[in-house]
């Protein structure tokens, strides 16, 4: 008894006086996409129908690779894959992004904003950078695909000339 009183007086924590920090809870959608991520994997980056976006956040160490596969005749994104090194929110943001881009035209996916992803996942303000990475990865993948397409078109014109 005297020992417990002395520890309290001196500020030494005891088992009963330890400060309990409540756990941080993520929204069920984040947990679902983290535990069951959709579209994990990658395509051949040399495939002319594949666009690759590789982005990172130096502040937190998250790195996201998002790839889209485009039907050259229709311009629709027929498939998407991702690989992410980062926290649960980054993985969930990548997973949601791949689901949202499938079946859409290239112009449509460029209108997907990080705020929509963050709202869908109910991300806290400290995790908004994860949804920003997803938006940036989508834009980078589209840009890469368009650059490949432009290069292929120039090569075909040179060969046919």
Coordinates of C-alpha atoms in Angstrom, one line a residue:
X1 CA 0.0 0.0 0.0
X2 CA 2.8 2.4 0.9
X3 CA 4.6 1.5 -2.3
X4 CA 1.6 2.3 -4.4
X5 CA 1.1 5.7 -2.6
X6 CA 4.8 6.5 -3.1
X7 CA 4.6 5.7 -6.8
X8 CA 1.6 7.9 -7.3
X9 CA 3.2 10.7 -5.3
X10 CA 6.5 10.5 -7.3
X11 CA 4.6 10.1 -10.6
X12 CA 5.7 6.6 -11.4
X13 CA 3.0 4.9 -13.3
X14 CA 1.4 1.8 -11.8
X15 CA -0.7 -0.8 -13.6
X16 CA -3.9 0.7 -12.3
X17 CA -2.9 4.4 -13.0
X18 CA -1.6 3.9 -16.5
X19 CA -3.2 6.3 -19.0
X20 CA -5.4 4.4 -21.4
X21 CA -5.4 5.9 -24.9
X22 CA -8.5 4.8 -26.9
X23 CA -7.7 3.1 -30.2
X24 CA -8.2 5.0 -33.4
X25 CA -11.0 3.5 -35.3
X26 CA -11.2 3.6 -39.1
X27 CA -14.4 3.6 -41.0
X28 CA -15.7 0.2 -42.0
X29 CA -15.0 0.9 -45.7
X30 CA -11.3 1.5 -45.0
X31 CA -11.1 -1.7 -43.0
X32 CA -12.9 -3.6 -45.7
X33 CA -10.6 -2.3 -48.5
X34 CA -7.5 -2.9 -46.3
X35 CA -8.5 -6.4 -45.4
X36 CA -9.9 -7.3 -48.8
X37 CA -8.1 -5.0 -51.3
X38 CA -9.5 -5.1 -54.8
X39 CA -7.4 -5.3 -58.0
X40 CA -4.0 -5.9 -56.4
X41 CA -1.3 -6.7 -58.8
X42 CA 0.3 -5.2 -61.9
X43 CA 0.3 -5.3 -65.7
X44 CA 3.3 -5.4 -68.1
X45 CA 4.4 -1.7 -68.2
X46 CA 5.6 -2.2 -71.8
X47 CA 2.1 -3.1 -73.0
X48 CA 1.0 -0.1 -75.2
X49 CA -2.5 -0.4 -73.8
X50 CA -1.3 0.1 -70.2
X51 CA -0.7 3.4 -68.4
X52 CA 1.3 3.4 -65.2
X53 CA 1.2 6.1 -62.5
X54 CA 3.8 5.9 -59.8
X55 CA 3.5 8.5 -57.0
X56 CA 4.8 8.9 -53.5
X57 CA 4.6 11.1 -50.4
X58 CA 8.0 11.7 -48.9
X59 CA 6.5 13.0 -45.7
X60 CA 5.0 9.7 -44.7
X61 CA 6.8 7.2 -47.0
X62 CA 3.7 6.0 -48.9
X63 CA 4.3 4.9 -52.4
X64 CA 1.5 4.0 -54.8
X65 CA 1.6 2.4 -58.3
X66 CA -1.7 2.4 -60.2
X67 CA -2.0 0.9 -63.7
X68 CA -4.9 1.1 -66.1
X69 CA -5.6 -1.0 -69.1
X70 CA -7.4 0.8 -71.9
X71 CA -9.4 -0.6 -74.8
X72 CA -7.8 1.3 -77.8
X73 CA -11.0 1.2 -79.8
X74 CA -13.4 2.6 -77.2
X75 CA -11.0 4.6 -75.0
X76 CA -12.6 2.9 -72.0
X77 CA -10.5 1.6 -69.0
X78 CA -11.2 -2.1 -69.0
X79 CA -9.1 -3.0 -66.0
X80 CA -7.0 -1.5 -63.3
X81 CA -4.4 -2.8 -60.8
X82 CA -2.4 -1.3 -57.9
X83 CA 0.5 -1.9 -55.6
X84 CA 0.9 0.3 -52.6
X85 CA 3.4 0.5 -49.8
X86 CA 1.9 2.4 -47.0
X87 CA -0.7 2.6 -44.3
X88 CA -4.2 1.2 -44.4
X89 CA -5.7 4.5 -45.6
X90 CA -3.3 4.5 -48.6
X91 CA -4.1 0.9 -49.5
X92 CA -7.9 1.6 -49.2
X93 CA -7.6 4.7 -51.3
X94 CA -5.8 2.7 -54.0
X95 CA -8.3 0.0 -53.9
X96 CA -11.2 2.4 -54.2
X97 CA -9.5 4.3 -57.1
X98 CA -9.1 1.1 -59.1
X99 CA -12.8 0.2 -58.6
X100 CA -13.9 3.7 -59.6
X101 CA -11.8 3.9 -62.9
X102 CA -12.9 0.6 -64.4
X103 CA -15.4 0.9 -67.2
X104 CA -15.0 4.7 -67.5
X105 CA -13.7 6.9 -70.3
X106 CA -10.3 8.5 -69.9
X107 CA -11.8 12.0 -69.6
X108 CA -14.2 10.8 -66.9
X109 CA -11.5 9.4 -64.6
X110 CA -9.6 12.7 -64.6
X111 CA -12.6 14.2 -62.8
X112 CA -12.2 11.9 -59.8
X113 CA -11.1 14.1 -56.9
X114 CA -9.3 13.2 -53.8
X115 CA -12.1 14.8 -51.8
X116 CA -14.6 12.2 -53.2
X117 CA -12.3 9.3 -52.2
X118 CA -11.7 10.8 -48.7
X119 CA -15.5 11.3 -48.2
X120 CA -16.3 7.8 -49.4
X121 CA -13.8 6.3 -47.0
X122 CA -14.5 8.9 -44.2
X123 CA -10.8 9.6 -43.9
X124 CA -9.7 11.8 -41.0
X125 CA -7.8 15.0 -41.9
X126 CA -4.5 13.5 -41.0
X127 CA -5.0 10.9 -43.7
X128 CA -6.1 13.1 -46.6
X129 CA -2.7 12.8 -48.2
X130 CA -3.6 9.2 -49.0
X131 CA -6.6 10.2 -51.1
X132 CA -4.4 12.8 -52.8
X133 CA -2.0 10.1 -53.8
X134 CA -4.8 8.1 -55.4
X135 CA -5.9 11.1 -57.4
X136 CA -2.4 11.9 -58.5
X137 CA -1.8 8.2 -59.4
X138 CA -4.9 8.2 -61.6
X139 CA -3.7 11.3 -63.4
X140 CA -0.2 10.0 -63.8
X141 CA -1.5 6.7 -65.3
X142 CA -3.6 8.5 -67.8
X143 CA -0.7 10.8 -68.7
X144 CA 1.6 7.8 -69.2
X145 CA -1.0 6.0 -71.4
X146 CA -1.5 9.1 -73.6
X147 CA 2.3 9.5 -73.9
X148 CA 2.6 5.9 -75.1
X149 CA -0.3 6.3 -77.5
X150 CA 1.3 9.5 -79.0
X151 CA 4.6 7.7 -79.4
X152 CA 3.0 4.7 -81.0
X153 CA 1.1 7.0 -83.4
X154 CA 4.2 8.8 -84.4
X155 CA 6.1 5.5 -85.0
X156 CA 3.2 4.1 -87.1
X157 CA 3.2 7.3 -89.3
X158 CA 7.0 7.0 -89.8
X159 CA 6.8 3.4 -90.7
X160 CA 3.9 4.0 -93.2
X161 CA 5.6 7.0 -94.8

